[in-house]
Amino acid sequence: MTIDEKYMRRALQLARQSGGHASPNPMVGAVVEHEGKIIGEGFHRCCGKAHAEVNAIASVHDQSLLPESTIYVTLEPCSHYGKTPPCAKLLIEKGIKSVVVGVLDPFEKVSGRGVAMLREAGVEVEVGVLESECRELNKRFFTAHTTGIPWVLLKWAQSADGYLANEDGSVRFSTPLTMSLMHRERSLVDAIVVGAGTVKIDNPSLTVRHWSGSQPLRVVLDRNLSLPPKCHLLKDGGKTLIYNEKKEGVEGNIEWVKLDTREPKSWLHDLYSRDITSVMVEGGANVLQQMLDAGAWNELRIEVAPIILGKGIKAPVVDLSGANRQEIDGNVIIYCN
């Protein structure tokens, strides 16, 4: 391991601490090094708050050391005014002599501009240290800003013989432990998507309850406006977005958007325009199959319980060759990307 890799790995450790809180911004960590010692470090704790570089600089007790210091940052420092001032400008003002960057930012307002601003000011900049690891850390962010649609996780639970539910939809496959892990996955995405049929059968809340984290936007694909008026998604006060083909408008925390619900790319593009960079699609069977048929997914998470139903609602059929499998609490969790 080189010296640069050593400090970048520490920056990556810091960045992971913001999982579930930074989005739609990326997870970013930063380390300030002076004469072989770390004198400051920080990470982006929450969207809208100070970025990793700002927190790292602020943590340095003796600011007079900064002009002789190097800062390691997992993602290119920003160069534009958003909810916070440009980090590249701060580094220039503080007289930082050297900046080591893991990977360039794919966001069009930044991409390459932060590095250019630093170099024009005479700052030595190195790019590409642990680049693959830094890119993987924010794969959802990178996917969204390079494709124009959010990163998509398809998630479902099924019986060992391939059914999503029995005929009345009442069977439960998850254990308390696997349920908690699923809620952790919810806390890491910006939005959860279901079809109207799932709402009618399960009356879900689509909230994070068994894990600590941010609450995602609830999204329903309801082509013909068929949701029961008393369902949780319309009555509990949470923010809900309903894609349909009949109505536009906003009432309280409920918004209706008119578009083609049968074409995944149409509502995915709309979600991206709302700063949604990652979504979890939780069902039902028709919605999941539409996503699979359209190739509109990046990762699958399938929970298989040791239960035989014999009949019911069939789970989607997908090629799982090469997928990773992990047994948790008697169930098998399959990951595929």
C-alpha positions as a printed Julia matrix, in Angstrom:
337×3 Matrix{Float64}:
   0.0     0.0     0.0
   1.37    3.42   -0.95
   1.21    6.4     1.38
  -1.49    7.98   -0.78
  -3.56    4.77   -0.65
  -3.17    4.63    3.13
  -4.76    8.04    3.63
  -7.38    7.48    0.93
  -8.5     4.28    2.66
  -9.05    6.27    5.83
 -11.07    8.79    3.81
 -13.19    5.92    2.46
 -13.8     4.68    6.02
 -15.04    8.13    6.97
 -17.24    8.44    3.88
 -19.14    5.24    4.7
 -20.37    6.81    7.91
 -22.74    9.01    5.93
 -24.62    6.07    4.4
 -28.36    6.73    4.49
 -27.94   10.43    5.31
 -26.04   12.17    2.49
 -28.29   11.32   -0.48
 -29.03   12.7    -3.01
 -25.48   13.94   -2.45
 -22.67   11.36   -2.56
 -20.89    9.87    0.45
 -17.55   11.66    0.76
 -14.69   11.47    3.24
 -11.62   13.69    3.62
  -8.33   13.49    5.52
  -5.81   16.31    6.1
  -2.2    15.09    6.36
   0.84   17.06    7.55
   4.35   15.59    7.72
   3.06   12.03    7.91
   0.36   12.65   10.5
  -3.41   13.09   10.19
  -4.25   16.49   11.63
  -7.87   16.68   10.47
 -10.62   14.53    9.04
 -14.31   14.72    8.23
 -17.16   13.4     6.12
 -20.37   14.71    4.57
 -22.83   14.04    7.38
 -26.1    15.15    5.83
 -27.46   16.6     2.59
 -27.52   20.39    2.84
 -24.84   20.5     5.53
 -21.08   21.07    5.32
 -19.18   18.86    2.88
 -16.37   16.5     3.87
 -13.6    18.96    3.01
 -15.18   21.7     5.13
 -15.51   19.41    8.14
 -11.96   18.1     7.73
 -10.47   21.61    7.51
 -12.53   22.8    10.5
 -11.22   19.92   12.61
  -7.58   21.03   12.21
  -6.51   22.57   15.53
  -3.57   24.55   14.15
  -4.78   26.19   10.94
  -1.31   27.57   10.25
  -0.27   24.06    9.18
  -2.7    23.97    6.26
  -0.42   25.6     3.64
   2.04   22.73    4.18
  -0.62   20.02    4.22
  -2.23   17.61    1.77
  -5.93   16.81    1.76
  -7.17   13.45    0.56
 -10.78   13.39   -0.62
 -12.7    10.45   -2.07
 -14.58   12.58   -4.64
 -13.58   15.67   -6.6
 -14.17   18.86   -4.57
 -17.2    20.78   -5.8
 -16.73   23.98   -7.79
 -20.22   25.48   -7.76
 -22.58   27.19   -5.34
 -25.38   24.86   -4.29
 -26.69   24.53   -0.76
 -23.1    25.18    0.35
 -20.19   27.22   -1.12
 -17.6    25.54   -3.41
 -15.16   23.29   -1.56
 -12.46   23.91   -4.17
 -12.63   27.63   -3.36
 -12.21   26.89    0.36
  -9.13   24.76   -0.24
  -7.58   27.56   -2.31
  -8.38   30.16    0.35
  -6.82   27.98    3.07
  -3.63   27.64    1.02
  -3.68   23.84    0.83
  -0.59   22.88   -1.17
  -1.73   19.5    -2.47
  -5.02   17.69   -3.11
  -5.35   13.96   -3.77
  -8.68   12.94   -5.33
 -10.12    9.44   -5.52
 -12.41    9.95   -8.51
 -13.86   12.78  -10.58
 -17.45   13.82   -9.86
 -19.9    12.77  -12.63
 -22.34   15.58  -11.76
 -22.38   17.96  -14.74
 -21.96   21.11  -12.6
 -18.74   19.73  -11.11
 -17.19   17.11  -13.42
 -13.57   18.19  -13.91
 -14.27   21.79  -12.91
 -13.21   21.37   -9.3
  -9.85   19.96  -10.29
  -9.4    22.67  -12.96
 -10.15   25.42  -10.42
  -7.54   24.03   -8.04
  -4.85   23.65  -10.7
  -5.48   27.15  -12.06
  -4.81   28.43   -8.53
  -1.49   26.61   -8.44
  -2.58   23.71   -6.24
  -0.94   20.36   -6.98
  -3.69   17.84   -7.75
  -3.48   14.07   -8.19
  -6.54   12.13   -9.4
  -7.28    8.41   -9.41
  -5.98    7.06   -6.09
  -8.15    4.0    -5.25
 -10.44    5.15   -8.05
 -12.41    1.89   -8.36
 -13.11    1.76   -4.62
 -14.17    5.41   -4.56
 -16.46    4.87   -7.56
 -17.99    1.71   -6.05
 -18.74    3.57   -2.81
 -21.08    5.89   -4.72
 -22.23    3.55   -7.49
 -25.82    4.75   -7.09
 -24.8     8.4    -7.44
 -22.59    7.62  -10.46
 -25.3     5.57  -12.17
 -27.91    8.29  -11.77
 -25.74   11.12  -13.08
 -24.32    9.19  -16.02
 -27.64    7.68  -17.23
 -30.2    10.32  -16.23
 -32.29    7.81  -14.29
 -31.91    6.55  -10.7
 -30.08    3.4    -9.7
 -32.76    0.69   -9.32
 -32.91   -2.16   -6.8
 -35.62   -4.76   -7.38
 -36.59   -6.47   -4.14
 -39.0    -9.27   -3.34
 -39.5   -12.21   -0.99
 -40.79  -15.59   -2.13
 -41.43  -19.17   -1.14
 -39.0   -21.96   -1.94
 -41.3   -23.05   -4.77
 -41.41  -19.62   -6.4
 -44.51  -17.78   -5.13
 -44.68  -14.17   -3.92
 -47.81  -14.86   -1.86
 -50.71  -17.21   -1.49
 -53.97  -16.33   -3.21
 -55.08  -13.8    -0.56
 -51.61  -12.31   -0.07
 -51.47  -13.05    3.65
 -48.28  -15.13    3.96
 -45.11  -13.61    5.52
 -41.67  -14.82    4.45
 -39.28  -12.54    6.39
 -38.05  -13.26    9.9
 -37.58  -10.41   12.42
 -33.87  -10.32   11.57
 -34.28  -10.32    7.78
 -37.05   -7.73    8.14
 -34.62   -5.42    9.96
 -32.04   -5.91    7.21
 -34.64   -5.09    4.57
 -35.5    -1.88    6.42
 -31.8    -1.05    6.4
 -31.94   -1.31    2.6
 -34.95    1.02    2.61
 -32.99    3.59    4.62
 -30.29    3.67    1.92
 -32.53    4.6    -1.02
 -34.25    7.86   -1.92
 -37.57    6.33   -2.95
 -39.63    3.13   -2.65
 -41.88    2.15   -5.57
 -44.9    -0.17   -5.53
 -47.86   -0.84   -7.76
 -51.47   -0.11   -6.85
 -52.18   -3.83   -6.46
 -49.65   -4.11   -3.64
 -51.31   -1.21   -1.83
 -54.73   -2.82   -2.15
 -53.55   -6.18   -0.81
 -51.01   -5.17    1.85
 -51.92   -1.55    2.74
 -48.21   -0.86    3.4
 -46.68    2.19    5.08
 -43.41    1.95    3.09
 -41.47    3.56    5.93
 -38.2     2.76    7.71
 -39.25    1.32   11.07
 -36.82   -1.42   12.08
 -33.66    0.56   11.35
 -32.37    4.06   11.98
 -32.21    6.19    8.86
 -33.89    8.6     6.51
 -37.42    8.07    5.26
 -37.61    7.53    1.49
 -40.19    9.08   -0.8
 -43.16    6.72   -1.3
 -44.07    6.21   -4.96
 -47.13    4.37   -6.3
 -47.81    3.33   -9.89
 -51.6     3.7   -10.03
 -52.61    3.91  -13.67
 -56.37    4.26  -13.11
 -56.43    5.99   -9.68
 -57.69    2.91   -7.9
 -56.09    3.32   -4.46
 -58.45    2.8    -1.51
 -59.18    6.27    0.0
 -58.37    5.04    3.51
 -55.04    3.37    2.73
 -52.01    4.39    4.81
 -50.24    6.09    1.91
 -53.08    8.58    1.51
 -53.93    9.09    5.18
 -50.79    8.91    7.35
 -49.39   12.34    6.42
 -46.23   11.03    4.78
 -45.07   12.33    1.42
 -46.37   10.2    -1.45
 -46.0    10.55   -5.22
 -48.62    8.84   -7.4
 -47.9     8.25  -11.07
 -51.07    7.74  -13.05
 -52.62    8.43  -16.47
 -55.54   10.68  -15.44
 -54.64   13.34  -12.87
 -52.15   16.11  -12.08
 -52.05   18.06   -8.85
 -50.98   18.35   -5.22
 -53.05   18.0    -2.07
 -51.1    18.28    1.15
 -48.3    15.69    1.02
 -49.83   13.8    -1.9
 -48.81   14.61   -5.49
 -50.33   13.13   -8.64
 -48.28   13.11  -11.84
 -49.74   12.11  -15.19
 -47.55    9.91  -17.39
 -47.32    6.43  -18.9
 -47.01    4.13  -15.88
 -46.36    1.11  -18.11
 -43.09    2.57  -19.35
 -40.53    2.47  -16.48
 -38.12    4.93  -18.11
 -40.81    7.66  -18.11
 -41.32    7.74  -14.35
 -37.66    7.0   -13.64
 -36.68   10.11  -15.63
 -39.22   12.13  -13.64
 -37.8    10.83  -10.35
 -34.28   11.83  -11.43
 -35.53   15.34  -12.17
 -36.63   15.45   -8.5
 -33.09   14.65   -7.24
 -33.92   10.99   -6.66
 -30.74    9.0    -7.36
 -31.78    5.55   -6.07
 -35.03    3.61   -5.82
 -36.16    0.27   -4.43
 -39.0    -1.38   -6.32
 -40.89   -3.64   -3.91
 -43.68   -4.98   -6.1
 -46.05   -6.35   -7.02
 -45.48   -9.07   -9.53
 -46.58   -7.05  -12.57
 -44.41   -4.05  -11.72
 -41.37   -6.22  -11.03
 -41.85   -8.05  -14.33
 -42.19   -4.76  -16.22
 -38.86   -3.63  -14.78
 -37.18   -6.9   -15.68
 -38.6    -6.89  -19.2
 -37.45   -3.31  -19.76
 -33.99   -4.03  -18.35
 -34.63   -1.11  -15.99
 -32.71   -2.39  -12.98
 -29.22   -2.47  -11.53
 -29.48   -4.95   -8.67
 -31.79   -7.66   -7.35
 -32.4    -8.66   -3.73
 -34.5   -11.79   -3.39
 -35.34  -13.39   -0.05
 -36.28  -17.08   -0.26
 -38.02  -18.67    2.72
 -38.11  -22.46    3.31
 -41.86  -22.5     2.74
 -43.83  -24.43    0.12
 -47.08  -22.8    -1.01
 -48.0   -24.94   -3.99
 -50.06  -22.17   -5.54
 -50.57  -18.41   -5.4
 -48.98  -15.37   -7.06
 -45.93  -16.44   -9.04
 -42.63  -14.68   -8.45
 -40.78  -13.22  -11.45
 -38.44  -15.63  -13.21
 -34.93  -14.3   -13.66
 -31.53  -15.77  -14.5
 -29.62  -15.97  -11.22
 -26.49  -17.63  -12.52
 -23.53  -15.98  -10.87
 -25.65  -14.47   -8.1
 -24.39  -14.31   -4.52
 -26.31  -16.23   -1.86
 -26.25  -15.81    1.89
 -28.23  -17.73    4.5
 -29.63  -15.5     7.23
 -31.87  -16.74   10.0
 -32.97  -19.75    7.94
 -33.8   -17.76    4.8
 -31.59  -17.36    1.74
 -30.85  -13.85    0.51
 -29.85  -13.7    -3.18
 -28.01  -10.69   -4.56
 -27.58  -10.16   -8.28
 -26.28   -7.22  -10.33
